[in-house]
GROMACS .gro file of C-alpha atoms in nm:
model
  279
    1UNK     CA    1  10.467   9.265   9.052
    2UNK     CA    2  10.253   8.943   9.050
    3UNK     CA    3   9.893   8.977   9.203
    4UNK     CA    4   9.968   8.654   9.457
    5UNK     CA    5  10.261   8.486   9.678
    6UNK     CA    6  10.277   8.144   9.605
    7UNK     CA    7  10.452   8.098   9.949
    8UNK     CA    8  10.158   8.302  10.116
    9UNK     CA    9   9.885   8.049   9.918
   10UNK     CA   10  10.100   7.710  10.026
   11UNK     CA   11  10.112   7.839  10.377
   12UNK     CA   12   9.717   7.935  10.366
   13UNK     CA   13   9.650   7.642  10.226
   14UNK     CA   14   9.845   7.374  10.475
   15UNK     CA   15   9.597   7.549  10.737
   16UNK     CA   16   9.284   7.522  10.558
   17UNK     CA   17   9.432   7.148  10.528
   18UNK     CA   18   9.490   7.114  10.916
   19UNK     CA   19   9.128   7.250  10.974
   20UNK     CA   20   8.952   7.000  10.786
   21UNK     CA   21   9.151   6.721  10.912
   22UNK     CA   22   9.064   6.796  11.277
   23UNK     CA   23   8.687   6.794  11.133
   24UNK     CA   24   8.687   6.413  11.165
   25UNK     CA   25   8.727   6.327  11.526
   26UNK     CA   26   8.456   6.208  11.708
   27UNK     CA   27   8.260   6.401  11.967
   28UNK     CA   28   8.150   6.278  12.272
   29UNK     CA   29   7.907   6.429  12.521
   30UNK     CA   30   8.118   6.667  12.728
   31UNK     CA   31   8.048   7.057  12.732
   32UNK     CA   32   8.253   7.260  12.494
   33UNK     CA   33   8.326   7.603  12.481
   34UNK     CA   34   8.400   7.692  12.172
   35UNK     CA   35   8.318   8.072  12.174
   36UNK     CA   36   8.367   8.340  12.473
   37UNK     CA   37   8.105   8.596  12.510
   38UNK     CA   38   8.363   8.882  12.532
   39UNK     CA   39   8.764   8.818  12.469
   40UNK     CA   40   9.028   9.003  12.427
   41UNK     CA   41   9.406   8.869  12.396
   42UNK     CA   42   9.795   9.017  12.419
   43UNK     CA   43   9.973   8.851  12.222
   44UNK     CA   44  10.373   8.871  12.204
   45UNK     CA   45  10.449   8.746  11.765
   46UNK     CA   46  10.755   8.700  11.598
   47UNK     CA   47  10.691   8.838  11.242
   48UNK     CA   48  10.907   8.763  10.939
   49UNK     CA   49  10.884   9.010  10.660
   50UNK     CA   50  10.953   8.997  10.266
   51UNK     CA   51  10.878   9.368  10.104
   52UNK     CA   52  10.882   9.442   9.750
   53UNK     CA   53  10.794   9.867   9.691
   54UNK     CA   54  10.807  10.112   9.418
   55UNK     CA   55  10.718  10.423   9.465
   56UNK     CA   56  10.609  10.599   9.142
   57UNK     CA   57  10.629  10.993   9.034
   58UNK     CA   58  10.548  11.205   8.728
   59UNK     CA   59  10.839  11.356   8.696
   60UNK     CA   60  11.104  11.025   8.660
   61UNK     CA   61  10.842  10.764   8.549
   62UNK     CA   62  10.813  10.423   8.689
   63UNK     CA   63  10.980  10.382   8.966
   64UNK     CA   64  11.254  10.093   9.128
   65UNK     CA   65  11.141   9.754   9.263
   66UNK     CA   66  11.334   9.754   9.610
   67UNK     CA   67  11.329   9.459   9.828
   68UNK     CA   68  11.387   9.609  10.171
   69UNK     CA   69  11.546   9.319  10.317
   70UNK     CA   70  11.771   9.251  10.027
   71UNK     CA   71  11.844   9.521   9.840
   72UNK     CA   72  11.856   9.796  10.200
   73UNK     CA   73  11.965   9.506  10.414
   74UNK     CA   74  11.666   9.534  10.650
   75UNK     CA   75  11.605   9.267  10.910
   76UNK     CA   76  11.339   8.985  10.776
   77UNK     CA   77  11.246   8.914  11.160
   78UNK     CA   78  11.063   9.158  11.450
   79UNK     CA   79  10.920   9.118  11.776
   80UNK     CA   80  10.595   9.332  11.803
   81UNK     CA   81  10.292   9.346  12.012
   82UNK     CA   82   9.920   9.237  11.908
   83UNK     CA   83   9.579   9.334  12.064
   84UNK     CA   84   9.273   9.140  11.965
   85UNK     CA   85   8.920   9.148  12.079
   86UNK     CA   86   8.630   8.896  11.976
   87UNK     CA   87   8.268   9.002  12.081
   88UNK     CA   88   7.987   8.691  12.034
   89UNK     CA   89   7.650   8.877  12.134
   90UNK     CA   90   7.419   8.634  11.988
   91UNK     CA   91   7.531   8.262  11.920
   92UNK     CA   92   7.490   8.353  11.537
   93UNK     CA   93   7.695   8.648  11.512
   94UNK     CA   94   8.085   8.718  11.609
   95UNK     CA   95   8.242   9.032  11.594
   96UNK     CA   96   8.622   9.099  11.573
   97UNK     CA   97   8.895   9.348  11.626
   98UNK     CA   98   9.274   9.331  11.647
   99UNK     CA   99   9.568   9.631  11.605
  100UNK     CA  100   9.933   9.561  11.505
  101UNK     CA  101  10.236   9.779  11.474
  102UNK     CA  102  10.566   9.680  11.363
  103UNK     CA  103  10.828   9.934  11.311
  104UNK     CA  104  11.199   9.900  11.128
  105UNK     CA  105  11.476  10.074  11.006
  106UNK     CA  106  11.811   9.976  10.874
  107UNK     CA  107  12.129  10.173  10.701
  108UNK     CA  108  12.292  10.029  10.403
  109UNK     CA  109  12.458  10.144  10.028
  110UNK     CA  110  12.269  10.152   9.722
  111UNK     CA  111  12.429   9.871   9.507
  112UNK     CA  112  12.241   9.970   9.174
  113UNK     CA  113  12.061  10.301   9.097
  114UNK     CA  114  11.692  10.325   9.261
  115UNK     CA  115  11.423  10.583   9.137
  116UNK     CA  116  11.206  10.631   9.443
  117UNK     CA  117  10.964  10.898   9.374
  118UNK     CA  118  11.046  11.232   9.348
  119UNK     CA  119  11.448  11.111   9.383
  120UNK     CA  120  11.689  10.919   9.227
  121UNK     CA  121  11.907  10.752   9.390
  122UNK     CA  122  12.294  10.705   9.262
  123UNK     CA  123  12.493  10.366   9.307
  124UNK     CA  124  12.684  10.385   9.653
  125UNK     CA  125  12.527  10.652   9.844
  126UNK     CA  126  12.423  10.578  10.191
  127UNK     CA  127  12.052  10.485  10.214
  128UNK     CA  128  11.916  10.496  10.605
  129UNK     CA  129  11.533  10.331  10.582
  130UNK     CA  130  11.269  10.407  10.777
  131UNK     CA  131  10.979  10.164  10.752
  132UNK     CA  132  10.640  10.138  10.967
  133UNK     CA  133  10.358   9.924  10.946
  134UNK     CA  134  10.009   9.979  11.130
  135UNK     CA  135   9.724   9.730  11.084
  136UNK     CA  136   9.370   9.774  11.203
  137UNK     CA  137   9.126   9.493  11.160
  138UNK     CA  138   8.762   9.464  11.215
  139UNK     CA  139   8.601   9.171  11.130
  140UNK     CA  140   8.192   8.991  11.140
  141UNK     CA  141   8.144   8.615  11.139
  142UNK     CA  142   7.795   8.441  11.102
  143UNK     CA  143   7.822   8.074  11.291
  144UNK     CA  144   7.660   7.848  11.046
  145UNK     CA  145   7.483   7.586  11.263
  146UNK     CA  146   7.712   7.561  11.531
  147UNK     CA  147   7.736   7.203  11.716
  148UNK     CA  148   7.876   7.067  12.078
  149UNK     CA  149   8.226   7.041  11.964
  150UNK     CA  150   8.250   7.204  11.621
  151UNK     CA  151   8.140   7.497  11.419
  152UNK     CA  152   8.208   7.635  11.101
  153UNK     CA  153   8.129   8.013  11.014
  154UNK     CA  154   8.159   8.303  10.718
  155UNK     CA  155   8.168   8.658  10.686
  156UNK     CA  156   8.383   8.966  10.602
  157UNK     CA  157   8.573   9.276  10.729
  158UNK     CA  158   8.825   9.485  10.669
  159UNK     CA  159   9.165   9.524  10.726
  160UNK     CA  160   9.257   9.924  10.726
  161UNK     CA  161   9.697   9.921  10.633
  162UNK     CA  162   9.884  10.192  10.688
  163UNK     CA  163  10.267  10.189  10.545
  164UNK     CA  164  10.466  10.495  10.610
  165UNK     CA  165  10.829  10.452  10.435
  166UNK     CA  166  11.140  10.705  10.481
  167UNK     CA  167  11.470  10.731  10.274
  168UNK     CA  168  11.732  10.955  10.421
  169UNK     CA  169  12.078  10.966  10.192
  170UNK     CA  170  12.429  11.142  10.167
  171UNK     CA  171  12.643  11.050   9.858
  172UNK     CA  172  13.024  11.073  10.011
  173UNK     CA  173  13.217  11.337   9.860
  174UNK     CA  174  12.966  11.511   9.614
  175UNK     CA  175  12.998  11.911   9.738
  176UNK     CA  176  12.722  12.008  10.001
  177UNK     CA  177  12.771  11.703  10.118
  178UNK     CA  178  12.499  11.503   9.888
  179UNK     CA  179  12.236  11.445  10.131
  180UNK     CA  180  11.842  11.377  10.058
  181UNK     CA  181  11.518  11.279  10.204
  182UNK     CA  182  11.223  11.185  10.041
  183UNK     CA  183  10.873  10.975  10.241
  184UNK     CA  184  10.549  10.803  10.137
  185UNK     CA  185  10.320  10.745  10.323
  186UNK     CA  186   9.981  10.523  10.230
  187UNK     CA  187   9.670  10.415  10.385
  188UNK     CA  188   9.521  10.118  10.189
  189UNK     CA  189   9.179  10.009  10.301
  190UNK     CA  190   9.161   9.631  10.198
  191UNK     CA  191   8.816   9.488  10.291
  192UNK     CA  192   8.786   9.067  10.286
  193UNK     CA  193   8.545   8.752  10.282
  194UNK     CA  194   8.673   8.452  10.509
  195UNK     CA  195   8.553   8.131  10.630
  196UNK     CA  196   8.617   8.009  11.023
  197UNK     CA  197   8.667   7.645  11.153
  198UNK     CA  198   8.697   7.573  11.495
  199UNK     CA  199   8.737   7.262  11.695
  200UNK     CA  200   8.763   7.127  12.054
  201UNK     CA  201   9.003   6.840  12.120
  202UNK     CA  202   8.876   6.809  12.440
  203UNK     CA  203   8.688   7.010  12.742
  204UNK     CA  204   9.063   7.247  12.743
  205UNK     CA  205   9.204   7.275  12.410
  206UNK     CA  206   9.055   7.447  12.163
  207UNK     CA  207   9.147   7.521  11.777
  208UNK     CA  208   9.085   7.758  11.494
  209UNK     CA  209   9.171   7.838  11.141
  210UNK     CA  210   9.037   8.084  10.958
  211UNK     CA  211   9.128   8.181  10.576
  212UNK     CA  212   9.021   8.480  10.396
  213UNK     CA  213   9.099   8.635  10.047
  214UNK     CA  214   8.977   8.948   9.789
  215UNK     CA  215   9.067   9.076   9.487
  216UNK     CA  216   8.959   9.410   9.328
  217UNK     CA  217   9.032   9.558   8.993
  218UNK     CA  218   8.882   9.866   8.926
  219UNK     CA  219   8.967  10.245   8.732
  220UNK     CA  220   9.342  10.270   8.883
  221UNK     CA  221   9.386  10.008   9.102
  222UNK     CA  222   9.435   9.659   9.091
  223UNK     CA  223   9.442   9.511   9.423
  224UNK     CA  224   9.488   9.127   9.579
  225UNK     CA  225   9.536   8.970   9.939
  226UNK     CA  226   9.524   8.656  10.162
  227UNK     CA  227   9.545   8.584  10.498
  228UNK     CA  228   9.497   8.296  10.699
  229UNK     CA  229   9.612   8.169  11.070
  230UNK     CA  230   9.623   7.849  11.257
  231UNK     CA  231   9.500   7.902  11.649
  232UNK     CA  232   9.494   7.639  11.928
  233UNK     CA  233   9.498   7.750  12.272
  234UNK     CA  234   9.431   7.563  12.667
  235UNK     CA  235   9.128   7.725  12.860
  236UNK     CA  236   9.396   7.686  13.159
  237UNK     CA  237   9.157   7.905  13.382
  238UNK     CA  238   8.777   8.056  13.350
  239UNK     CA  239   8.860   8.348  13.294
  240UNK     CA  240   9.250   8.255  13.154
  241UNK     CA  241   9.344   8.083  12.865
  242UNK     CA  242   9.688   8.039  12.694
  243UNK     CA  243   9.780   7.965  12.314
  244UNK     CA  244  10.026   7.999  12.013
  245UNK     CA  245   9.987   8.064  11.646
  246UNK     CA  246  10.091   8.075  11.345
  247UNK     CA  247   9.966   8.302  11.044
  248UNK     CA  248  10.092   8.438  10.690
  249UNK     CA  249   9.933   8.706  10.492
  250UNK     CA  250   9.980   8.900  10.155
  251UNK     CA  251   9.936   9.210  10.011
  252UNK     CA  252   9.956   9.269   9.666
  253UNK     CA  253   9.870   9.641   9.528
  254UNK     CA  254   9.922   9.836   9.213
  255UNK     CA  255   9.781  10.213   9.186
  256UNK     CA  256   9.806  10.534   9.052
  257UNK     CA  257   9.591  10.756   9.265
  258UNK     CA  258   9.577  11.043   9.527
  259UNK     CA  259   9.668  10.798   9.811
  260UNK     CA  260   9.942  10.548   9.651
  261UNK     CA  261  10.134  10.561   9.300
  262UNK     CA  262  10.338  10.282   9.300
  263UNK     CA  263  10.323   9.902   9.395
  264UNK     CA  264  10.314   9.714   9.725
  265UNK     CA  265  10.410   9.323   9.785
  266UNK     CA  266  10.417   9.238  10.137
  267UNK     CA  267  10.416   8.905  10.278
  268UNK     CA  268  10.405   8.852  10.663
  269UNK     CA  269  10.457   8.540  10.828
  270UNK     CA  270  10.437   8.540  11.219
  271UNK     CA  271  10.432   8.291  11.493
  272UNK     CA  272  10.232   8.393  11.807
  273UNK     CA  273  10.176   8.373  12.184
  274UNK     CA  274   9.921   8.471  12.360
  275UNK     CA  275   9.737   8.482  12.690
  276UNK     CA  276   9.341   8.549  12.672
  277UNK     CA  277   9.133   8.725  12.940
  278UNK     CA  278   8.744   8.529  12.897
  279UNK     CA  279   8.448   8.747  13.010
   0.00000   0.00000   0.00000
C-alpha cells in the first residue's frame, strides 16, 4: 500500500487554497467573533468511505488486499453522528475535542481467494462483513497574533482510531456446512501537527480551514495521515449558530506488532451539518 491518497492531498489542498483566498478581503471596523469561549456542536455528516485492509498472520504469510466496498460490496456512503467541543480559555490557546462512530456491514461472495489472518478464504463462499470505526480526537491550537477579523493558528493533537473488523463465512455444500469466523480488532494512536485559518465575512458568517498531517517510521511501523476540513457557519443566535462542512482524511498504516499486523488505507470524505450551542 502507498503511504498517501492523492485524492485525500487534492482535496486537502483545494481547502488550504480556499483559506488563503478568503485572506485577502478587506476588514472594516465592525466586531468579530471569531472564537467562542466554550462550544460544543452536533453535527449530522454524510461520510463516503474507500478501505483498503490486510490482515497479516504467521501461520499463512502476507495477507489479501481487500477493498471493502469493492471486493465485499460494502456501501461507500453512511449517515453518522459527530460531537465536537472547542474550549478557548485564554485568547492564545484553543483546546479541542470531537468523537465519531460509523458502523457497517454488508454480505457478499468471495470472487477470488482472500487470506485474512488466521483464515483463508475459498472463491465463492459467502463472506458477511462486519466493520466499525470509532474516532476520538483531542486537539491544542496556539492563535498566532490574532486580529479583528482574521487569525491564523498552529498546534497538534491526536487522533486515537479504533477499527474493529468481522468476517463471518459458510462455503455452500462443503460437509459441516463450511462455516468460519475470524475478527481484528486495532487501536491506532495517530498523533498530528496542523495549522488553522479562520475568517469573518461579515459580523454573522464565519469560516475555517484547518489542515494537518504526520508521518512516522520507526522499528515496525511505518505510519502516514492527513486531514483537513473546510467550515463556514451563521452566528444565527448568541448562543446558536448554524453551519456545513466539508472534510477528507487519510490513513495510511503498515505494522507488524502486538496491536496490528497488517496494513490499513482509509480515506474518509464527509460533508457536514451542524448546529452550535455558544457559551
Amino acid at each position: 500500500m502507498q503511504v498517501q491518497s492523492n485524492r485525500a492531498c487534492l482535496v486537502i489542498a483545494v481547502m488550504v487554497f480556499v483559506g488563503l483566498i478568503t485572506s485577502t478581503q478587506r476588514a472594516d471596523a465592525q466586531t468579530y467573533q471569531l472564537y467562542d469561549k466554550l462550544s460544543i456542536a452536533l453535527e449530522g455528516s454524510f461520510i463516503a468511505l474507500d478501505t483498503r485492509i490486510r490482515a497479516d498472520s504467521i501461520e499463512h504469510g502476507i495477507g489479501t488486499v481487500i477493498n471493502f466496498e469493492s471486493d465485499l460490496q460494502m456501501e461507500r456512503g453512511k449517515m453518522a453522528p459527530t460531537v465536537s467541543l472547542e474550549w478557548r480559555p485564554w485568547k492564545n490557546h484553543r483546546f479541542g475535542l470531537f468523537f465519531k462512530d460509523i458502523d457497517r456491514d454488508s454480505t457478499a461472495q468471495a470472487a477470488t481467494e482472500i487470506i485474512f489472518d488466521d483464515i483463508v478464504i475459498p472463491i465463492g463462499a459467502d463472506v458477511r462483513l462486519g466493520y466499525d470505526i470509532r474516532e476520538l480526537g483531542i486537539a491544542y491550537t496556539y492563535i498566532y497574533r490574532p486580529r479583528e477579523r482574521s487569525s491564523f493558528g498552529f498546534g497538534g493533537g491526536l487522533r486515537i482510531l479504533e477499527v474493529g473488523v468481522s468476517l463471518f463465512g459458510r462455503l455452500e455444500g462443503e460437509e459441516g456446512g463450511g462455516e468460519w469466523h475470524d475478527s481484528v480488532d486495532a487501536t491506532a494512536p495517530l498523533p498530528f501537527i496542523g495549522v488553522e485559518y479562520r475568517y469573518m465575512f461579515s459580523e454573522k458568517w464565519r469560516f475555517q480551514t484547518d489542515l494537518g498531517v504526520f508521518y512516522i517510521e520507526i522499528a515496525d511501523i511505518i505510519g502516514f495521515q492527513a486531514l483537513g476540513r473546510v467550515t463556514i457557519e451563521h452566528l444565527t443566535f448568541d448562543n446558536f449558530a448554524f453551519g456545513f462542512g466539508l472534510g477528507a482524511s487519510n490513513v495510511d498504516i503498515d505494522a507488524a506488532n502486538d496491536w496490528w499486523r497488517g496494513a490499513l488505507d482509509l480515506d474518509i470524505f464527509d460533508v457536514r451539518f451542524f448546529v452550535r450551542i455558544r457559551m
